[in-house]
PDB file of C-alpha atoms and ligand atoms in Angstrom:
ATOM      1  CA  MET A 173      18.535 -25.993  -9.178  1.00 88.00           C
ATOM      2  CA  ALA A 174      19.615 -22.360  -9.237  1.00 95.00           C
ATOM      3  CA  LYS A 175      23.194 -21.539 -10.120  1.00 97.00           C
ATOM      4  CA  ILE A 176      25.052 -18.840  -8.176  1.00 97.00           C
ATOM      5  CA  LEU A 177      26.333 -16.596 -10.976  1.00 98.00           C
ATOM      6  CA  GLU A 178      27.939 -14.081  -8.650  1.00 97.00           C
ATOM      7  CA  LYS A 179      28.720 -13.977  -4.956  1.00 97.00           C
ATOM      8  CA  ARG A 180      30.573 -11.236  -3.096  1.00 95.00           C
ATOM      9  CA  LEU A 181      31.057  -9.956   0.410  1.00 95.00           C
ATOM     10  CA  ILE A 182      29.377  -6.548   0.577  1.00 92.00           C
ATOM     11  CA  ARG A 183      29.698  -5.869   4.298  1.00 89.00           C
ATOM     12  CA  GLU A 184      32.461  -7.193   6.523  1.00 89.00           C
ATOM     13  CA  PRO A 185      32.387  -9.807   7.929  1.00 90.00           C
ATOM     14  CA  ASP A 186      29.160 -11.583   7.062  1.00 92.00           C
ATOM     15  CA  VAL A 187      26.776  -9.886   4.600  1.00 93.00           C
ATOM     16  CA  PHE A 188      26.883 -11.374   1.096  1.00 95.00           C
ATOM     17  CA  TYR A 189      25.381 -10.448  -2.264  1.00 96.00           C
ATOM     18  CA  TYR A 190      24.221 -13.336  -4.478  1.00 97.00           C
ATOM     19  CA  ARG A 191      23.058 -13.143  -8.099  1.00 98.00           C
ATOM     20  CA  LEU A 192      21.194 -16.320  -9.036  1.00 98.00           C
ATOM     21  CA  GLU A 193      20.174 -17.784 -12.372  1.00 98.00           C
ATOM     22  CA  ALA A 194      16.361 -17.793 -12.174  1.00 98.00           C
ATOM     23  CA  PRO A 195      14.811 -17.053 -15.585  1.00 97.00           C
ATOM     24  CA  LEU A 196      11.227 -18.024 -14.727  1.00 97.00           C
ATOM     25  CA  ILE A 197      11.164 -16.282 -11.338  1.00 98.00           C
ATOM     26  CA  SER A 198      12.782 -13.117 -12.695  1.00 98.00           C
ATOM     27  CA  ARG A 199      10.097 -12.848 -15.396  1.00 97.00           C
ATOM     28  CA  LYS A 200       7.256 -12.990 -12.848  1.00 98.00           C
ATOM     29  CA  ALA A 201       8.758 -11.354  -9.753  1.00 98.00           C
ATOM     30  CA  LYS A 202       7.765  -7.890  -8.610  1.00 97.00           C
ATOM     31  CA  PRO A 203       9.280  -5.554  -5.984  1.00 97.00           C
ATOM     32  CA  GLY A 204       8.306  -6.495  -2.420  1.00 97.00           C
ATOM     33  CA  GLN A 205       8.148 -10.244  -3.094  1.00 98.00           C
ATOM     34  CA  PHE A 206      10.424 -12.944  -1.732  1.00 97.00           C
ATOM     35  CA  VAL A 207      11.717 -16.440  -2.447  1.00 97.00           C
ATOM     36  CA  ILE A 208      12.233 -19.501  -0.263  1.00 97.00           C
ATOM     37  CA  ILE A 209      15.451 -21.424  -0.695  1.00 96.00           C
ATOM     38  CA  ARG A 210      16.610 -24.880   0.380  1.00 96.00           C
ATOM     39  CA  LEU A 211      20.314 -25.378  -0.118  1.00 96.00           C
ATOM     40  CA  HIS A 212      20.387 -29.183  -0.212  1.00 94.00           C
ATOM     41  CA  GLU A 213      18.246 -32.257   0.535  1.00 93.00           C
ATOM     42  CA  ASN A 214      18.699 -31.971   4.306  1.00 89.00           C
ATOM     43  CA  GLY A 215      18.458 -28.206   4.350  1.00 91.00           C
ATOM     44  CA  GLU A 216      15.797 -26.055   6.002  1.00 91.00           C
ATOM     45  CA  ARG A 217      13.644 -23.673   4.008  1.00 94.00           C
ATOM     46  CA  ILE A 218      14.338 -19.984   4.590  1.00 94.00           C
ATOM     47  CA  PRO A 219      12.583 -16.928   3.125  1.00 96.00           C
ATOM     48  CA  LEU A 220      14.725 -14.206   1.537  1.00 96.00           C
ATOM     49  CA  SER A 221      13.536 -10.853   0.180  1.00 96.00           C
ATOM     50  CA  LEU A 222      14.372  -9.935  -3.400  1.00 96.00           C
ATOM     51  CA  ALA A 223      17.092  -7.289  -3.525  1.00 95.00           C
ATOM     52  CA  ASP A 224      16.958  -7.011  -7.327  1.00 95.00           C
ATOM     53  CA  ILE A 225      15.125  -8.528 -10.282  1.00 97.00           C
ATOM     54  CA  ASN A 226      16.576  -8.617 -13.776  1.00 97.00           C
ATOM     55  CA  PRO A 227      14.226 -10.319 -16.285  1.00 97.00           C
ATOM     56  CA  GLU A 228      16.480  -9.399 -19.258  1.00 97.00           C
ATOM     57  CA  GLU A 229      19.362 -11.473 -17.951  1.00 97.00           C
ATOM     58  CA  GLY A 230      17.101 -13.965 -16.135  1.00 97.00           C
ATOM     59  CA  THR A 231      18.503 -13.338 -12.658  1.00 98.00           C
ATOM     60  CA  ILE A 232      17.456 -12.320  -9.169  1.00 98.00           C
ATOM     61  CA  SER A 233      19.660 -10.925  -6.390  1.00 97.00           C
ATOM     62  CA  LEU A 234      19.597 -11.599  -2.665  1.00 97.00           C
ATOM     63  CA  ILE A 235      21.446 -10.008   0.243  1.00 95.00           C
ATOM     64  CA  VAL A 236      22.019 -12.468   3.053  1.00 95.00           C
ATOM     65  CA  MET A 237      23.642 -12.036   6.451  1.00 93.00           C
ATOM     66  CA  ALA A 238      25.309 -15.186   7.785  1.00 92.00           C
ATOM     67  CA  VAL A 239      23.661 -15.329  11.208  1.00 90.00           C
ATOM     68  CA  GLY A 240      22.570 -18.945  11.675  1.00 90.00           C
ATOM     69  CA  LYS A 241      23.079 -22.446  10.307  1.00 92.00           C
ATOM     70  CA  THR A 242      21.559 -22.071   6.846  1.00 93.00           C
ATOM     71  CA  THR A 243      22.789 -18.560   6.129  1.00 94.00           C
ATOM     72  CA  THR A 244      26.312 -19.588   7.234  1.00 94.00           C
ATOM     73  CA  GLU A 245      26.150 -22.689   5.017  1.00 94.00           C
ATOM     74  CA  MET A 246      25.057 -20.429   2.179  1.00 95.00           C
ATOM     75  CA  SER A 247      27.982 -18.072   2.844  1.00 95.00           C
ATOM     76  CA  MET A 248      30.330 -21.022   2.237  1.00 93.00           C
ATOM     77  CA  MET A 249      28.924 -21.661  -1.242  1.00 95.00           C
ATOM     78  CA  LYS A 250      30.883 -20.373  -4.192  1.00 95.00           C
ATOM     79  CA  GLN A 251      30.155 -18.847  -7.567  1.00 96.00           C
ATOM     80  CA  GLY A 252      29.117 -21.728  -9.870  1.00 96.00           C
ATOM     81  CA  ASN A 253      27.556 -23.794  -7.038  1.00 96.00           C
ATOM     82  CA  GLU A 254      23.886 -24.635  -7.247  1.00 96.00           C
ATOM     83  CA  ILE A 255      21.089 -24.143  -4.718  1.00 96.00           C
ATOM     84  CA  LEU A 256      18.799 -27.198  -4.734  1.00 96.00           C
ATOM     85  CA  ASP A 257      15.421 -25.445  -4.433  1.00 95.00           C
ATOM     86  CA  LEU A 258      14.469 -21.904  -5.238  1.00 97.00           C
ATOM     87  CA  CYS A 259      10.751 -21.273  -4.868  1.00 96.00           C
ATOM     88  CA  GLY A 260       9.070 -18.027  -5.875  1.00 96.00           C
ATOM     89  CA  PRO A 261       8.117 -15.378  -6.418  1.00 97.00           C
ATOM     90  CA  LEU A 262       6.113 -15.509  -3.185  1.00 97.00           C
ATOM     91  CA  GLY A 263       3.931 -12.992  -1.362  1.00 97.00           C
ATOM     92  CA  GLN A 264       2.037  -9.984  -2.625  1.00 98.00           C
ATOM     93  CA  PRO A 265       4.051  -7.368  -4.511  1.00 98.00           C
ATOM     94  CA  THR A 266       4.316  -3.815  -3.195  1.00 98.00           C
ATOM     95  CA  HIS A 267       1.349  -1.738  -4.349  1.00 97.00           C
ATOM     96  CA  ILE A 268       3.179   0.666  -6.663  1.00 97.00           C
ATOM     97  CA  HIS A 269       1.196   3.760  -7.584  1.00 96.00           C
ATOM     98  CA  THR A 270       1.617   7.485  -8.013  1.00 97.00           C
ATOM     99  CA  VAL A 271       1.124   9.117  -4.618  1.00 97.00           C
ATOM    100  CA  GLY A 272       3.537  12.051  -4.584  1.00 97.00           C
ATOM    101  CA  LYS A 273       6.301  11.856  -2.005  1.00 98.00           C
ATOM    102  CA  VAL A 274       7.319   8.403  -0.805  1.00 98.00           C
ATOM    103  CA  VAL A 275       9.720   8.026   2.121  1.00 98.00           C
ATOM    104  CA  LEU A 276      11.410   4.629   2.354  1.00 98.00           C
ATOM    105  CA  VAL A 277      12.952   3.697   5.704  1.00 98.00           C
ATOM    106  CA  GLY A 278      15.479   0.870   5.879  1.00 97.00           C
ATOM    107  CA  GLY A 279      17.568  -0.456   8.738  1.00 94.00           C
ATOM    108  CA  GLY A 280      20.853  -2.358   8.507  1.00 89.00           C
ATOM    109  CA  PHE A 281      21.005  -4.924   5.710  1.00 85.00           C
ATOM    110  CA  GLY A 282      17.190  -4.656   5.614  1.00 88.00           C
ATOM    111  CA  VAL A 283      17.596  -1.729   3.191  1.00 94.00           C
ATOM    112  CA  ALA A 284      18.359  -4.096   0.292  1.00 94.00           C
ATOM    113  CA  PRO A 285      14.739  -5.120  -0.523  1.00 95.00           C
ATOM    114  CA  LEU A 286      13.907  -1.407  -0.753  1.00 97.00           C
ATOM    115  CA  TYR A 287      16.078  -1.081  -3.878  1.00 96.00           C
ATOM    116  CA  PRO A 288      13.606  -2.583  -6.427  1.00 96.00           C
ATOM    117  CA  ILE A 289      10.777  -0.850  -4.543  1.00 97.00           C
ATOM    118  CA  ALA A 290      12.536   2.543  -4.850  1.00 97.00           C
ATOM    119  CA  HIS A 291      13.015   1.920  -8.591  1.00 97.00           C
ATOM    120  CA  ALA A 292       9.351   1.100  -9.104  1.00 97.00           C
ATOM    121  CA  PHE A 293       8.052   4.126  -7.148  1.00 98.00           C
ATOM    122  CA  LYS A 294      10.451   6.376  -9.076  1.00 98.00           C
ATOM    123  CA  ASP A 295       9.331   4.910 -12.425  1.00 97.00           C
ATOM    124  CA  ALA A 296       5.720   5.598 -11.361  1.00 98.00           C
ATOM    125  CA  GLY A 297       6.558   9.307 -11.124  1.00 97.00           C
ATOM    126  CA  ASN A 298       6.982   9.740  -7.375  1.00 98.00           C
ATOM    127  CA  ASP A 299       9.445  11.854  -5.427  1.00 98.00           C
ATOM    128  CA  VAL A 300      11.401   9.128  -3.596  1.00 98.00           C
ATOM    129  CA  VAL A 301      13.420   9.742  -0.435  1.00 98.00           C
ATOM    130  CA  ILE A 302      15.236   7.011   1.466  1.00 98.00           C
ATOM    131  CA  ILE A 303      16.298   7.150   5.089  1.00 98.00           C
ATOM    132  CA  MET A 304      18.848   4.399   5.643  1.00 97.00           C
ATOM    133  CA  GLY A 305      20.245   3.650   9.064  1.00 96.00           C
ATOM    134  CA  ALA A 306      23.010   1.494  10.449  1.00 95.00           C
ATOM    135  CA  ARG A 307      24.777   1.136  13.766  1.00 95.00           C
ATOM    136  CA  SER A 308      27.954   2.674  12.277  1.00 95.00           C
ATOM    137  CA  LYS A 309      29.286   3.798   8.890  1.00 94.00           C
ATOM    138  CA  ASP A 310      30.987   0.462   8.133  1.00 92.00           C
ATOM    139  CA  LEU A 311      27.611  -1.273   8.290  1.00 92.00           C
ATOM    140  CA  LEU A 312      25.919   0.841   5.615  1.00 93.00           C
ATOM    141  CA  ILE A 313      25.136  -0.967   2.356  1.00 92.00           C
ATOM    142  CA  TYR A 314      23.614  -0.043  -1.016  1.00 92.00           C
ATOM    143  CA  GLU A 315      24.327   3.687  -0.653  1.00 94.00           C
ATOM    144  CA  ASN A 316      25.530   4.054  -4.264  1.00 94.00           C
ATOM    145  CA  GLU A 317      22.550   2.096  -5.592  1.00 94.00           C
ATOM    146  CA  PHE A 318      20.075   4.343  -3.763  1.00 97.00           C
ATOM    147  CA  ASN A 319      21.951   7.482  -4.846  1.00 97.00           C
ATOM    148  CA  ARG A 320      21.309   6.447  -8.449  1.00 96.00           C
ATOM    149  CA  VAL A 321      17.573   5.853  -7.956  1.00 97.00           C
ATOM    150  CA  CYS A 322      16.276   8.157  -5.219  1.00 98.00           C
ATOM    151  CA  ASP A 323      15.775  11.909  -5.218  1.00 98.00           C
ATOM    152  CA  ARG A 324      17.368  12.120  -1.786  1.00 97.00           C
ATOM    153  CA  VAL A 325      19.338   9.747   0.426  1.00 98.00           C
ATOM    154  CA  ILE A 326      19.377  10.477   4.166  1.00 98.00           C
ATOM    155  CA  ILE A 327      21.871   8.494   6.207  1.00 97.00           C
ATOM    156  CA  THR A 328      21.731   7.927   9.947  1.00 97.00           C
ATOM    157  CA  THR A 329      24.154   6.053  12.168  1.00 97.00           C
ATOM    158  CA  ASP A 330      23.576   5.158  15.801  1.00 96.00           C
ATOM    159  CA  ASP A 331      27.125   6.266  16.719  1.00 96.00           C
ATOM    160  CA  GLY A 332      27.189   9.356  14.472  1.00 96.00           C
ATOM    161  CA  SER A 333      30.097   8.070  12.353  1.00 96.00           C
ATOM    162  CA  ARG A 334      28.159   9.056   9.156  1.00 95.00           C
ATOM    163  CA  GLY A 335      25.167  11.294   8.489  1.00 96.00           C
ATOM    164  CA  ILE A 336      22.715  12.152  11.239  1.00 96.00           C
ATOM    165  CA  LYS A 337      23.510  10.683  14.667  1.00 97.00           C
ATOM    166  CA  GLY A 338      20.647   8.533  15.939  1.00 96.00           C
ATOM    167  CA  PHE A 339      18.016   6.093  14.746  1.00 97.00           C
ATOM    168  CA  VAL A 340      16.190   6.336  11.405  1.00 98.00           C
ATOM    169  CA  THR A 341      13.086   7.435  13.323  1.00 98.00           C
ATOM    170  CA  GLU A 342      14.754  10.714  14.288  1.00 97.00           C
ATOM    171  CA  ALA A 343      15.381  11.607  10.633  1.00 97.00           C
ATOM    172  CA  LEU A 344      11.863  10.433   9.765  1.00 98.00           C
ATOM    173  CA  GLN A 345      10.348  12.709  12.431  1.00 98.00           C
ATOM    174  CA  LYS A 346      12.131  15.721  10.849  1.00 97.00           C
ATOM    175  CA  GLU A 347      10.969  14.720   7.362  1.00 97.00           C
ATOM    176  CA  LEU A 348       7.365  14.408   8.569  1.00 98.00           C
ATOM    177  CA  GLU A 349       7.529  17.787  10.327  1.00 98.00           C
ATOM    178  CA  LYS A 350       8.517  19.399   7.004  1.00 96.00           C
ATOM    179  CA  GLY A 351       5.228  18.063   5.601  1.00 94.00           C
ATOM    180  CA  GLY A 352       4.262  16.700   2.193  1.00 96.00           C
ATOM    181  CA  VAL A 353       4.954  13.019   2.924  1.00 98.00           C
ATOM    182  CA  ASP A 354       2.267  10.872   1.284  1.00 98.00           C
ATOM    183  CA  LEU A 355       3.510   7.359   2.026  1.00 98.00           C
ATOM    184  CA  VAL A 356       6.125   5.680   4.241  1.00 98.00           C
ATOM    185  CA  LEU A 357       7.369   2.147   3.527  1.00 98.00           C
ATOM    186  CA  SER A 358       9.762   0.448   5.910  1.00 98.00           C
ATOM    187  CA  VAL A 359      11.901  -2.717   5.950  1.00 97.00           C
ATOM    188  CA  GLY A 360      14.263  -3.722   8.741  1.00 95.00           C
ATOM    189  CA  PRO A 361      14.254  -5.018  12.322  1.00 94.00           C
ATOM    190  CA  ALA A 362      10.731  -5.387  13.778  1.00 96.00           C
ATOM    191  CA  ILE A 363      11.458  -2.938  16.601  1.00 97.00           C
ATOM    192  CA  MET A 364      12.499  -0.336  14.028  1.00 97.00           C
ATOM    193  CA  MET A 365       9.368  -0.856  11.924  1.00 98.00           C
ATOM    194  CA  GLN A 366       7.241  -0.585  15.060  1.00 98.00           C
ATOM    195  CA  ASN A 367       8.881   2.729  15.960  1.00 98.00           C
ATOM    196  CA  VAL A 368       8.568   3.960  12.370  1.00 98.00           C
ATOM    197  CA  SER A 369       4.827   3.237  12.562  1.00 98.00           C
ATOM    198  CA  GLN A 370       4.534   5.019  15.914  1.00 98.00           C
ATOM    199  CA  THR A 371       6.394   8.020  14.474  1.00 98.00           C
ATOM    200  CA  THR A 372       4.075   8.380  11.467  1.00 98.00           C
ATOM    201  CA  GLU A 373       0.816   7.791  13.370  1.00 98.00           C
ATOM    202  CA  PRO A 374       0.361  11.361  14.744  1.00 98.00           C
ATOM    203  CA  PHE A 375       0.969  12.693  11.210  1.00 98.00           C
ATOM    204  CA  ASP A 376      -1.696  10.361   9.785  1.00 97.00           C
ATOM    205  CA  VAL A 377       0.666   9.185   7.028  1.00 98.00           C
ATOM    206  CA  LYS A 378      -0.032   5.768   5.522  1.00 98.00           C
ATOM    207  CA  THR A 379       2.751   3.397   6.609  1.00 98.00           C
ATOM    208  CA  ILE A 380       3.537   0.045   5.035  1.00 98.00           C
ATOM    209  CA  VAL A 381       5.900  -2.399   6.751  1.00 98.00           C
ATOM    210  CA  SER A 382       7.411  -5.612   5.390  1.00 97.00           C
ATOM    211  CA  LEU A 383       7.062  -8.276   8.091  1.00 97.00           C
ATOM    212  CA  ASN A 384       9.528 -11.116   8.526  1.00 93.00           C
ATOM    213  CA  PRO A 385       7.943 -13.743  10.799  1.00 94.00           C
ATOM    214  CA  ILE A 386       9.101 -17.358  10.845  1.00 93.00           C
ATOM    215  CA  MET A 387       8.037 -19.104   7.648  1.00 94.00           C
ATOM    216  CA  VAL A 388       8.003 -22.741   6.607  1.00 93.00           C
ATOM    217  CA  ASP A 389       6.135 -23.512   3.371  1.00 93.00           C
ATOM    218  CA  GLY A 390       5.572 -19.922   2.243  1.00 95.00           C
ATOM    219  CA  THR A 391       2.319 -20.859   0.521  1.00 94.00           C
ATOM    220  CA  GLY A 392      -0.324 -20.413   3.237  1.00 96.00           C
ATOM    221  CA  MET A 393      -0.464 -24.022   4.489  1.00 95.00           C
ATOM    222  CA  CYS A 394       1.464 -24.261   7.781  1.00 95.00           C
ATOM    223  CA  GLY A 395       0.329 -21.120   9.626  1.00 95.00           C
ATOM    224  CA  GLY A 396       3.877 -20.552  10.912  1.00 94.00           C
ATOM    225  CA  CYS A 397       3.928 -17.004   9.567  1.00 96.00           C
ATOM    226  CA  ARG A 398       0.658 -15.881  11.152  1.00 97.00           C
ATOM    227  CA  VAL A 399       0.514 -12.292  12.292  1.00 97.00           C
ATOM    228  CA  LEU A 400      -2.235 -10.204  13.878  1.00 98.00           C
ATOM    229  CA  ILE A 401      -3.313  -7.276  11.733  1.00 98.00           C
ATOM    230  CA  GLY A 402      -6.136  -5.119  13.106  1.00 97.00           C
ATOM    231  CA  GLY A 403      -7.004  -8.004  15.456  1.00 96.00           C
ATOM    232  CA  GLU A 404      -7.338 -10.514  12.609  1.00 98.00           C
ATOM    233  CA  THR A 405      -5.016 -13.396  11.816  1.00 97.00           C
ATOM    234  CA  ARG A 406      -3.265 -13.034   8.486  1.00 98.00           C
ATOM    235  CA  PHE A 407      -0.542 -15.136   6.870  1.00 98.00           C
ATOM    236  CA  ALA A 408       2.491 -13.023   5.995  1.00 97.00           C
ATOM    237  CA  CYS A 409       3.541 -15.377   3.193  1.00 97.00           C
ATOM    238  CA  VAL A 410       0.355 -15.079   1.134  1.00 98.00           C
ATOM    239  CA  ASP A 411      -1.471 -12.013   2.505  1.00 98.00           C
ATOM    240  CA  GLY A 412       1.787 -10.051   3.005  1.00 96.00           C
ATOM    241  CA  PRO A 413       4.638  -9.636   3.641  1.00 97.00           C
ATOM    242  CA  GLU A 414       3.560  -5.966   3.543  1.00 98.00           C
ATOM    243  CA  PHE A 415       0.883  -4.696   5.913  1.00 98.00           C
ATOM    244  CA  ASP A 416      -0.390  -1.439   7.366  1.00 98.00           C
ATOM    245  CA  GLY A 417       2.126  -0.675  10.143  1.00 98.00           C
ATOM    246  CA  HIS A 418      -0.560   1.039  12.242  1.00 98.00           C
ATOM    247  CA  GLN A 419      -2.561  -2.201  12.376  1.00 98.00           C
ATOM    248  CA  VAL A 420       0.244  -4.656  13.281  1.00 98.00           C
ATOM    249  CA  ASP A 421       0.265  -6.324  16.707  1.00 98.00           C
ATOM    250  CA  TRP A 422       4.006  -5.846  17.254  1.00 98.00           C
ATOM    251  CA  ASP A 423       4.233  -7.685  20.598  1.00 97.00           C
ATOM    252  CA  ASN A 424       2.678 -10.752  19.003  1.00 96.00           C
ATOM    253  CA  LEU A 425       5.093 -10.581  16.048  1.00 96.00           C
ATOM    254  CA  MET A 426       8.202 -10.147  18.187  1.00 95.00           C
ATOM    255  CA  ASN A 427       7.172 -12.903  20.638  1.00 94.00           C
ATOM    256  CA  ARG A 428       6.595 -15.317  17.771  1.00 92.00           C
ATOM    257  CA  GLN A 429       9.946 -14.365  16.185  1.00 89.00           C
ATOM    258  CA  LYS A 430      11.681 -15.372  19.453  1.00 88.00           C
ATOM    259  CA  LYS A 431       9.906 -18.739  19.779  1.00 85.00           C
ATOM    260  CA  TYR A 432      12.558 -20.904  18.149  1.00 84.00           C
ATOM    261  CA  VAL A 433      15.678 -18.914  19.063  1.00 87.00           C
ATOM    262  CA  ASN A 434      16.993 -21.669  21.375  1.00 89.00           C
ATOM    263  CA  HIS A 435      16.301 -24.392  18.786  1.00 87.00           C
ATOM    264  CA  GLU A 436      18.062 -22.293  16.138  1.00 87.00           C
ATOM    265  CA  LYS A 437      21.091 -21.780  18.403  1.00 89.00           C
ATOM    266  CA  LEU A 438      21.283 -25.501  19.186  1.00 91.00           C
ATOM    267  CA  SER A 439      20.975 -26.488  15.553  1.00 88.00           C
ATOM    268  CA  PHE A 440      23.745 -23.998  14.630  1.00 88.00           C
ATOM    269  CA  GLU A 441      26.011 -25.280  17.424  1.00 91.00           C
ATOM    270  CA  ARG A 442      25.493 -28.908  16.298  1.00 89.00           C
ATOM    271  CA  TRP A 443      26.200 -27.958  12.697  1.00 86.00           C
ATOM    272  CA  LYS A 444      29.396 -26.087  13.675  1.00 86.00           C
ATOM    273  CA  GLN A 445      30.553 -29.089  15.732  1.00 86.00           C
ATOM    274  CA  LYS A 446      29.881 -31.498  12.855  1.00 83.00           C
ATOM    275  CA  HIS A 447      31.568 -29.178  10.422  1.00 78.00           C
ATOM    276  CA  THR A 448      34.665 -28.787  12.641  1.00 76.00           C
ATOM    277  CA  ASN A 449      34.872 -32.577  13.019  1.00 72.00           C
ATOM    278  CA  MET A 450      34.646 -33.014   9.242  1.00 66.00           C
ATOM    279  CA  LEU A 451      37.428 -30.443   8.690  1.00 61.00           C
ATOM    280  CA  CYS A 452      39.634 -32.191  11.305  1.00 62.00           C
ATOM    281  CA  GLU A 453      39.182 -35.666   9.778  1.00 60.00           C
TER     282      GLU A 453
HETATM  283  P1  LIG B 708      20.370  -3.156  13.173  1.00 95.24           P
HETATM  284  O1  LIG B 708      19.859  -3.849  14.375  1.00 95.24           O
HETATM  285  O2  LIG B 708      21.799  -2.788  13.119  1.00 95.24           O
HETATM  286  O3  LIG B 708      19.472  -1.828  12.986  1.00 95.24           O
HETATM  287  C1  LIG B 708      19.615  -1.008  11.843  1.00 95.24           C
HETATM  288  C2  LIG B 708      18.992   0.331  12.122  1.00 95.24           C
HETATM  289  O4  LIG B 708      17.621   0.188  12.488  1.00 95.24           O
HETATM  290  C3  LIG B 708      19.632   1.132  13.240  1.00 95.24           C
HETATM  291  O5  LIG B 708      20.797   1.780  12.817  1.00 95.24           O
HETATM  292  C4  LIG B 708      18.502   2.120  13.561  1.00 95.24           C
HETATM  293  O6  LIG B 708      18.493   3.254  12.706  1.00 95.24           O
HETATM  294  C5  LIG B 708      17.262   1.279  13.296  1.00 95.24           C
HETATM  295  N1  LIG B 708      16.769   0.823  14.596  1.00 95.24           N
HETATM  296  C6  LIG B 708      17.219  -0.222  15.331  1.00 95.24           C
HETATM  297  N2  LIG B 708      16.550  -0.294  16.505  1.00 95.24           N
HETATM  298  C7  LIG B 708      15.673   0.746  16.498  1.00 95.24           C
HETATM  299  C8  LIG B 708      14.716   1.225  17.425  1.00 95.24           C
HETATM  300  N3  LIG B 708      14.526   0.637  18.618  1.00 95.24           N
HETATM  301  N4  LIG B 708      14.001   2.320  17.084  1.00 95.24           N
HETATM  302  C9  LIG B 708      14.170   2.944  15.906  1.00 95.24           C
HETATM  303  N5  LIG B 708      15.076   2.538  14.977  1.00 95.24           N
HETATM  304  C10 LIG B 708      15.815   1.461  15.282  1.00 95.24           C
HETATM  305  O7  LIG B 708      20.010  -3.970  11.846  1.00 95.24           O
HETATM  306  P2  LIG B 708      20.773  -5.272  11.270  1.00 95.24           P
HETATM  307  O8  LIG B 708      21.477  -6.003  12.362  1.00 95.24           O
HETATM  308  O9  LIG B 708      21.541  -4.947  10.028  1.00 95.24           O
HETATM  309  O10 LIG B 708      19.545  -6.195  10.885  1.00 95.24           O
HETATM  310  C11 LIG B 708      18.695  -5.944   9.801  1.00 95.24           C
HETATM  311  C12 LIG B 708      17.315  -6.401  10.130  1.00 95.24           C
HETATM  312  O11 LIG B 708      16.520  -6.313   8.955  1.00 95.24           O
HETATM  313  C13 LIG B 708      17.195  -7.831  10.643  1.00 95.24           C
HETATM  314  O12 LIG B 708      16.395  -7.790  11.810  1.00 95.24           O
HETATM  315  C14 LIG B 708      16.470  -8.572   9.537  1.00 95.24           C
HETATM  316  O13 LIG B 708      15.641  -9.592  10.000  1.00 95.24           O
HETATM  317  C15 LIG B 708      15.689  -7.444   8.907  1.00 95.24           C
HETATM  318  N6  LIG B 708      15.349  -7.711   7.501  1.00 95.24           N
HETATM  319  C16 LIG B 708      14.041  -7.726   7.201  1.00 95.24           C
HETATM  320  C17 LIG B 708      13.635  -8.012   5.908  1.00 95.24           C
HETATM  321  C18 LIG B 708      12.177  -8.039   5.601  1.00 95.24           C
HETATM  322  O14 LIG B 708      11.382  -7.808   6.444  1.00 95.24           O
HETATM  323  N7  LIG B 708      11.766  -8.300   4.393  1.00 95.24           N
HETATM  324  C19 LIG B 708      14.596  -8.237   4.916  1.00 95.24           C
HETATM  325  C20 LIG B 708      15.948  -8.173   5.252  1.00 95.24           C
HETATM  326  C21 LIG B 708      16.311  -7.911   6.578  1.00 95.24           C
HETATM  327 FE1  LIG B 709       3.336 -21.435   6.187  1.00 95.24          FE
HETATM  328 FE2  LIG B 709       2.932 -18.849   5.712  1.00 95.24          FE
HETATM  329  S1  LIG B 709       4.820 -19.887   5.914  1.00 95.24           S
HETATM  330  S2  LIG B 709       1.459 -20.382   6.096  1.00 95.24           S
END
């Protein structure tokens, strides 16, 4: 059981911040890792990236967008409620080392897992720049947090309502043209990470991406999270989630991500129907 110590809406209407009591996980967890949660006995298991780790207070933080059945159920939980299973830390941590200039690229609510990573690269003595993009200014999150940690925060919005107008890749291109970038690390939608990797390739800059395929057990047993890296099958849950972006088979990843979309929609519809019936009774 993991108690929700704090829950707040951080982006209207559906992105929530959760701080969970997790003393053992917080002592072992490192930036770049994730947890798998199961809300209740009949719940599904879903992977969630760590948005913060606080071993002193024995907590971890998660940022979750209510998009499907489980994330919507989670959004209905309140401070003081308990999550039945919290399993982690899972996956390989980010390889934190002193490289020089690190450019982090985050899209939408996918920027959140970059926060502990930014901290760790900064503590290791790097110059840390973040490019954070959202469709419009109202969808930006964690700007204040990154302002505290990073040397520079570059904002892009698709509609130009804040910062540079366009995708994160346009700001990244300019940063690469200036030179001196030693490492790029990206978290966000798969299509964004693919384009980030394509942008860095001509500059020969090492590019790490955090993949988010479908996961079930999270411990290397089911094969649900398999991805093709340099033509070889790897399991994102135990070998990743971070991989060399220039080696990822993006078509394979995105096709596999779409495999259960109809099942997920159906399950969400059934849950909403059941929930509405319960509220009416
Ligand atoms: P979104 O679709 O609004 O995109 C955010 C930004 O990504 C855009 O503003 C743009 O700058 C960039 N982007 C989008 N499409 C692009 C393209 N074709 N080329 C270049 N850049 C592009 O993001 P959202 O709806 O907030 O969703 C966040 C995403 O982050 C989800 O897909 C979620 O699965 C992912 N995520 C991943 C992890 C992880 O891998 N560990 C963790 C959390 C969230
Ligand atoms: Fe089952 Fe990775 S989630 S092997």
